[in-house]
Backbone as JSON Lines, residues from 0, in Angstrom:
{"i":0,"aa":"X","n":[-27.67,2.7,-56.45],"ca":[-28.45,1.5,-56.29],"c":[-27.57,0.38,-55.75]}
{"i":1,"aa":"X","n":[-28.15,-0.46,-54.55],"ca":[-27.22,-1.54,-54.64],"c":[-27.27,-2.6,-55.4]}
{"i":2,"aa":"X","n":[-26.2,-3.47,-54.95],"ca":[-26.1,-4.7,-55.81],"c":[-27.7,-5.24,-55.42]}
{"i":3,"aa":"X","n":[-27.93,-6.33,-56.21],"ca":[-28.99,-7.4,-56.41],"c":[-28.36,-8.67,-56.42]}
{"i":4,"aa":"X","n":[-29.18,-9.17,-54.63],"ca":[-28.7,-10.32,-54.39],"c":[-29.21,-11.73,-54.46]}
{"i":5,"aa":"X","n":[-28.55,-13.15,-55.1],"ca":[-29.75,-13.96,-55.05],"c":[-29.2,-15.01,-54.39]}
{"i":6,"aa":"X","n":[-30.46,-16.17,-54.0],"ca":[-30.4,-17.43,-53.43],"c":[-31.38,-18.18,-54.23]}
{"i":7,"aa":"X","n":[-31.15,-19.65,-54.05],"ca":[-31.69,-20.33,-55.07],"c":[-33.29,-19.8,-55.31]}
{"i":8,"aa":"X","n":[-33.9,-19.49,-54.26],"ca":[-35.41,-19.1,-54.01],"c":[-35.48,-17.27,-54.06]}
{"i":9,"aa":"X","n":[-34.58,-16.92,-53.67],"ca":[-35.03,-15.07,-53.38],"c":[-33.99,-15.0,-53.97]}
{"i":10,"aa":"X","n":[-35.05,-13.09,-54.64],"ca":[-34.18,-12.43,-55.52],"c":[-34.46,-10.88,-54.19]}
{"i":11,"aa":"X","n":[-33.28,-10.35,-53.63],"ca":[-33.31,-9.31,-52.86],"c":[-32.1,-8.11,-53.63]}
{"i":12,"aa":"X","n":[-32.96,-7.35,-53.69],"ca":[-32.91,-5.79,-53.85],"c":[-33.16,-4.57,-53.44]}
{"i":13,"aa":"X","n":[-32.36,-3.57,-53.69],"ca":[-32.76,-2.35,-52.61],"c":[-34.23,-1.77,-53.21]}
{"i":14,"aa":"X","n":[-34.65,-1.66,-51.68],"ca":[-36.24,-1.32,-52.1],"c":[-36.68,-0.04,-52.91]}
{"i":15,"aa":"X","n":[-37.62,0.03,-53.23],"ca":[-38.26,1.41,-54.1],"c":[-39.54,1.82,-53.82]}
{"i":16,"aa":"X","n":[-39.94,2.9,-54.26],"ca":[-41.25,3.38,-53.88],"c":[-42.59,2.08,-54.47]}
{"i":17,"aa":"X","n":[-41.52,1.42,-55.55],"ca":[-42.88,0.71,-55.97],"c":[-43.23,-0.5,-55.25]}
{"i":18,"aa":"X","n":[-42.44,-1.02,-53.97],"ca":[-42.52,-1.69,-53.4],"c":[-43.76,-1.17,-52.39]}
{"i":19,"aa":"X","n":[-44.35,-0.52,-52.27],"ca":[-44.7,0.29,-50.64],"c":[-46.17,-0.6,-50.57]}
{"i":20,"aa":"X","n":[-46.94,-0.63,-51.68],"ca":[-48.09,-1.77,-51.64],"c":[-47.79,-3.22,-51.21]}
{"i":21,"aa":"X","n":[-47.09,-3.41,-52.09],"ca":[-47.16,-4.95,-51.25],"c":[-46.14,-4.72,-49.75]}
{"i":22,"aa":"X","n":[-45.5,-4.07,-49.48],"ca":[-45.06,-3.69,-48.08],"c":[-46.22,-3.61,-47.01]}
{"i":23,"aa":"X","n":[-46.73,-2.32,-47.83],"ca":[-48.06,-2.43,-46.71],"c":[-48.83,-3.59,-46.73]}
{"i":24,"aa":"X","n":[-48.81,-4.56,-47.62],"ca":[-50.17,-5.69,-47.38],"c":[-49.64,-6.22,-46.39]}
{"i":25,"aa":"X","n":[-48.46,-6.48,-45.86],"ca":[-48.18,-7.51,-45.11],"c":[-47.71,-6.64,-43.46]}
{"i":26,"aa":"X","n":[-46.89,-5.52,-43.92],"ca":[-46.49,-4.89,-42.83],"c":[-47.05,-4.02,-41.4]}
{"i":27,"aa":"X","n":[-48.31,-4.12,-42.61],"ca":[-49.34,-3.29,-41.69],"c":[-50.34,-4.0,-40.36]}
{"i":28,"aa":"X","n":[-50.11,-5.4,-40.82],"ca":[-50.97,-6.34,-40.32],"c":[-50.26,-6.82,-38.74]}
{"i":29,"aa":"X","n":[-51.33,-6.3,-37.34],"ca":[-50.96,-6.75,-36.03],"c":[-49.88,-7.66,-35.96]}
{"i":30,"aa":"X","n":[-49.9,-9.28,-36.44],"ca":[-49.72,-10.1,-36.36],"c":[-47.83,-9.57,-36.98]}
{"i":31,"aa":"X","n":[-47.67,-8.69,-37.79],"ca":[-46.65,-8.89,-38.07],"c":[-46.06,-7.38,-37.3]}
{"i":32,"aa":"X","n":[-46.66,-6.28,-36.47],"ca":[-45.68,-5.3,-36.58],"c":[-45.54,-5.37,-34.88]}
{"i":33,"aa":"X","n":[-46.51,-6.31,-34.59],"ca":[-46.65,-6.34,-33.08],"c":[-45.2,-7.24,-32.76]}
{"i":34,"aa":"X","n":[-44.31,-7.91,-33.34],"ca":[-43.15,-8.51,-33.06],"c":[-41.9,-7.61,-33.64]}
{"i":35,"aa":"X","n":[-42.21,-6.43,-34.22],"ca":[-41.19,-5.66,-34.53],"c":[-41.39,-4.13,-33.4]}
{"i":36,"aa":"X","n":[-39.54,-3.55,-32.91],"ca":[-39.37,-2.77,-32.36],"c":[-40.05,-1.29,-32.67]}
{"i":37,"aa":"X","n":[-41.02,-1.44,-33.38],"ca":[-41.4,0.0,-33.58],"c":[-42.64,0.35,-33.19]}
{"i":38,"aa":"X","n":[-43.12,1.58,-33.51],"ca":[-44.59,1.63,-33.17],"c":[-45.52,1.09,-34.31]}
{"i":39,"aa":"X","n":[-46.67,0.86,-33.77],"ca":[-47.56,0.56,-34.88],"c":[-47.95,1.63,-35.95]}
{"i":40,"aa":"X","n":[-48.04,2.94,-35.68],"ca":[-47.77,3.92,-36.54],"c":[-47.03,4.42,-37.4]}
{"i":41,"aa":"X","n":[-46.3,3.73,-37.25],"ca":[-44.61,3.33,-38.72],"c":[-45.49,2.95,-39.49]}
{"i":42,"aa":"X","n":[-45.74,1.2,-39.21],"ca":[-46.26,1.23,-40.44],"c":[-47.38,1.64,-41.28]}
{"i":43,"aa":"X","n":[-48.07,2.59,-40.85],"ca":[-49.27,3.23,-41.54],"c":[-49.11,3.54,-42.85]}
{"i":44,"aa":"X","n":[-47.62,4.07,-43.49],"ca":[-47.66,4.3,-45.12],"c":[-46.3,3.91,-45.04]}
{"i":45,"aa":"X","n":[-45.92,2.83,-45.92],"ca":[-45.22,2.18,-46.22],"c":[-44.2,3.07,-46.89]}
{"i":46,"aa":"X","n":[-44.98,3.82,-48.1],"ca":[-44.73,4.78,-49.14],"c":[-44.07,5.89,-48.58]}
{"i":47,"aa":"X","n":[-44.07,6.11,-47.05],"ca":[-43.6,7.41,-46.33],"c":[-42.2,6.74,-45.56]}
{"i":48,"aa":"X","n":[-42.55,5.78,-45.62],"ca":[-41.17,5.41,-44.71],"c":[-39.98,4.85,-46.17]}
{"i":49,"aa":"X","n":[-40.63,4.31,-47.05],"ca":[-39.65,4.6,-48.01],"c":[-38.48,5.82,-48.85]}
{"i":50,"aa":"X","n":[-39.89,6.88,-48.62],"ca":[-39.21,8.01,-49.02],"c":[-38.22,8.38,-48.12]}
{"i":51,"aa":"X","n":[-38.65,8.32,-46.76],"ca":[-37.86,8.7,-45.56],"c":[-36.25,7.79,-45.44]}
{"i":52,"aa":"X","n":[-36.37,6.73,-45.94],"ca":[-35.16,5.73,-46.62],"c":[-34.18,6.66,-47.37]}
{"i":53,"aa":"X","n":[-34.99,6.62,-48.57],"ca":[-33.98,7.2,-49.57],"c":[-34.0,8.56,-49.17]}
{"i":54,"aa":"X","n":[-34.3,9.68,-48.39],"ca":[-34.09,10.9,-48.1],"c":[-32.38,10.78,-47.02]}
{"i":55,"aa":"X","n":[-32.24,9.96,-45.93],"ca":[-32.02,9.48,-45.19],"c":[-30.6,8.84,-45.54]}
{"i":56,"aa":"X","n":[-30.65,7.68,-46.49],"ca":[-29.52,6.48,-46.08],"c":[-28.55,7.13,-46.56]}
{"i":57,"aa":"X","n":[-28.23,8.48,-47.0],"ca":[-26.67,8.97,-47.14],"c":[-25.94,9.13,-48.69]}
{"i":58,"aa":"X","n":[-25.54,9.53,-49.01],"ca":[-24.93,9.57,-50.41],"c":[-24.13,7.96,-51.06]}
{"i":59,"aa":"X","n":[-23.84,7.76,-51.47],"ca":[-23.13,6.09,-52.51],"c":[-21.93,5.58,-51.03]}
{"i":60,"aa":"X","n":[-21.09,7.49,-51.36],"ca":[-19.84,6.96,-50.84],"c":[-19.89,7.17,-48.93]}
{"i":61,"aa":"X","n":[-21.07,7.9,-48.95],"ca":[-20.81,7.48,-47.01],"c":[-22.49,7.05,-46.94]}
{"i":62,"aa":"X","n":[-22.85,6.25,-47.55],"ca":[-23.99,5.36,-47.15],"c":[-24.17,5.03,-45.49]}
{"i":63,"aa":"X","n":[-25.16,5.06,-44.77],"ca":[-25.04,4.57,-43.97],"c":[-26.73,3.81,-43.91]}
{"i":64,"aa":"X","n":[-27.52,4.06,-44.44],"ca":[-28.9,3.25,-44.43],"c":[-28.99,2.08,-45.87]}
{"i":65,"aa":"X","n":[-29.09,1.19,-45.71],"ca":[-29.17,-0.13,-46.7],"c":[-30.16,-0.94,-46.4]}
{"i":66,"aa":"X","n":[-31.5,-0.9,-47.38],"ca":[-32.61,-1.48,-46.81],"c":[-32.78,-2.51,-48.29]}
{"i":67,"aa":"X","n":[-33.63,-3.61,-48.22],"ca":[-33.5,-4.58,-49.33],"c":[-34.71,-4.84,-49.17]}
{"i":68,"aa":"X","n":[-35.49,-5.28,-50.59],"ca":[-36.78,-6.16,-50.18],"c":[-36.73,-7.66,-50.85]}
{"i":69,"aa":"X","n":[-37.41,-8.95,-50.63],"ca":[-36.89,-10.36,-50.86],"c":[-38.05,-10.5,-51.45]}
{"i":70,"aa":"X","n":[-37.83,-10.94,-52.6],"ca":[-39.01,-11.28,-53.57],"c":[-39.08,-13.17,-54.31]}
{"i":71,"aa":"X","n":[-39.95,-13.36,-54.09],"ca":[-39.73,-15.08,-54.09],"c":[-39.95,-15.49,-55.58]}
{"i":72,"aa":"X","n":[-38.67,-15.92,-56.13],"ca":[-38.69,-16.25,-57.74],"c":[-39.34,-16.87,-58.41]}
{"i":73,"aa":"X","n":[-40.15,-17.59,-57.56],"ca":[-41.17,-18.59,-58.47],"c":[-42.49,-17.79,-58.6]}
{"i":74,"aa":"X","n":[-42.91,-17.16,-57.34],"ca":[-44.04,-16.35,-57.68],"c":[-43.87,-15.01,-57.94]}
{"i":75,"aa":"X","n":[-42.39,-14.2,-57.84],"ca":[-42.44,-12.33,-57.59],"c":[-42.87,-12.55,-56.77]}
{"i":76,"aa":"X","n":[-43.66,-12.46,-55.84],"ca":[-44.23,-11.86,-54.68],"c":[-43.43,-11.4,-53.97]}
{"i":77,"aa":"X","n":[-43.65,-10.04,-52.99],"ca":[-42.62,-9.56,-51.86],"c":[-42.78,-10.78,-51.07]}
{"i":78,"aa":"X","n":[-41.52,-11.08,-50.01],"ca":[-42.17,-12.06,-48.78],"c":[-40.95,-11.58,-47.89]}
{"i":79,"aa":"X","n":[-40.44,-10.48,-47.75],"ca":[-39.79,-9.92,-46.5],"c":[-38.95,-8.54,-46.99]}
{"i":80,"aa":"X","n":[-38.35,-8.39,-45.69],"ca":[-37.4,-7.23,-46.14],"c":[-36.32,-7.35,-45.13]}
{"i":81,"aa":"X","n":[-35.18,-6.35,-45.2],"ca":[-33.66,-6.61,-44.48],"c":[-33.11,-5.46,-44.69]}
{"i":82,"aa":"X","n":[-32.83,-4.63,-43.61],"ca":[-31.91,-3.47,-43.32],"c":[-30.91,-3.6,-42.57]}
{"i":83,"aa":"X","n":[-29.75,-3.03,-42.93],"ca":[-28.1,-2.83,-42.2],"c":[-28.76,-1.23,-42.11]}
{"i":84,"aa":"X","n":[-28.36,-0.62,-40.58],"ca":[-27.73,0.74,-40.39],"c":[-26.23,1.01,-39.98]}
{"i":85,"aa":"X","n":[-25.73,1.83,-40.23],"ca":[-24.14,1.82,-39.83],"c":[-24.47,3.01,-38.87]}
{"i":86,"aa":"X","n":[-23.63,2.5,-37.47],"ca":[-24.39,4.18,-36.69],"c":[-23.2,4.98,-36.63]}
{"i":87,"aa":"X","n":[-23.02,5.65,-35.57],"ca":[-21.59,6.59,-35.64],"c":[-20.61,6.15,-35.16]}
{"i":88,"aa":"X","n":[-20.3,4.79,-34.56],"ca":[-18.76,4.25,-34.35],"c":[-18.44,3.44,-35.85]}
{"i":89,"aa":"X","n":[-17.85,3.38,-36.1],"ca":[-17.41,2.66,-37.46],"c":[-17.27,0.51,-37.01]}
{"i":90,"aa":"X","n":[-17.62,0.58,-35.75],"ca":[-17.75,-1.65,-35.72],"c":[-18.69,-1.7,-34.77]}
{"i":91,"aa":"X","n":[-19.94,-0.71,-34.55],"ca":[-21.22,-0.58,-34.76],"c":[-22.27,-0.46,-35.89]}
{"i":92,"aa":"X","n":[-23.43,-1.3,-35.82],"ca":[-24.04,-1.52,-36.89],"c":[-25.23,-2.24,-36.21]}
{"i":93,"aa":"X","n":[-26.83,-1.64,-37.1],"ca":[-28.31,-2.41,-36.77],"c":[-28.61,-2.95,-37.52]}
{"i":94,"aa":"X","n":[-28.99,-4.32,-37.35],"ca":[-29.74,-4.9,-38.57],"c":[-31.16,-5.75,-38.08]}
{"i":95,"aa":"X","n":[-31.59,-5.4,-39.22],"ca":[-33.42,-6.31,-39.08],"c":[-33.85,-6.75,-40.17]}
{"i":96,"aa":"X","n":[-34.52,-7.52,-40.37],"ca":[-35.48,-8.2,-40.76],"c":[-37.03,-8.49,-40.51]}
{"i":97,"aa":"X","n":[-37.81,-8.55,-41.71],"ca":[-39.41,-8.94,-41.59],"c":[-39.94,-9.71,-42.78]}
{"i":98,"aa":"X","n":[-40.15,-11.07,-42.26],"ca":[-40.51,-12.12,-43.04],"c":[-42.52,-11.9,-42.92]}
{"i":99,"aa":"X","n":[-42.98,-11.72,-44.25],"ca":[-44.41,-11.62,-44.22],"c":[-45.21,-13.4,-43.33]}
{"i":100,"aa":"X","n":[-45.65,-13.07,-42.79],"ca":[-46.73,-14.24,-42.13],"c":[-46.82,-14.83,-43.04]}
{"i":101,"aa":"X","n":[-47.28,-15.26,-44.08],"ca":[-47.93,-16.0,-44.6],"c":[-46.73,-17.04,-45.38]}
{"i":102,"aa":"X","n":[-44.93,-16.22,-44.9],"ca":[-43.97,-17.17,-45.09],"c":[-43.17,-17.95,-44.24]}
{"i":103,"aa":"X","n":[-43.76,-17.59,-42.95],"ca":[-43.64,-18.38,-41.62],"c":[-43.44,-19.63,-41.4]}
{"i":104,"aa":"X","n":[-42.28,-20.48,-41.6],"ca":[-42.66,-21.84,-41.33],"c":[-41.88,-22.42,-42.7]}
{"i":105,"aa":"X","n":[-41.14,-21.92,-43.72],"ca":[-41.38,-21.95,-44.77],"c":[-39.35,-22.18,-45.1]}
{"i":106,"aa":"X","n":[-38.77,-21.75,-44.45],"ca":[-37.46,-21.91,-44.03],"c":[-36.77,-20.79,-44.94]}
């Protein structure tokens, strides 16, 4: 598991299957997958691409997938998520982010 990280407002942690609902409420929606590099068919089950995470990001000690979800402390609510990939050169590395719409504007 990774660490659990905070800021005065978000509490971010590595994601889990029980995240995949409120993932999908927000992830699934045009408005938000139409500005991300993937197909719109990613996000169809949230719950599948999670598993596909943890099948995937590598053992503790050669990790290479690190995905987090940002949960807003005053309400819990999910309101984004944040992945590091490490690819096969060792000072290569992908990272992304997805802030839910409805936290747009919101800093």
């Amino acid at each position: 598991m990774l660490p659990i990280l905070e800021t005065p407002s978000l509490t971010l942690r590595e994601v889990t299957l029980d995240d995949a609902p409120a993932i999908q409420a927000y992830a699934a929606q045009e408005s938000q997958w139409r500005q991300q590099a993937m197909e719109p068919a990613e996000f169809v089950d949230s719950r599948k691409r999670i598993e596909r995470y943890h099948e995937h990001r590598g053992p503790d000690d050669a990790r290479r997938l690190f995905a987090y979800v940002a949960h807003e402390k005053s309400t819990g609510s999910l309101v984004g998520q944040a992945s590091l990939s490490r690819m096969t050169h060792p000072k290569i590395a992908s990272i992304g982010f997805g802030v839910a719409g409805s936290q747009a504007g919101k800093g």
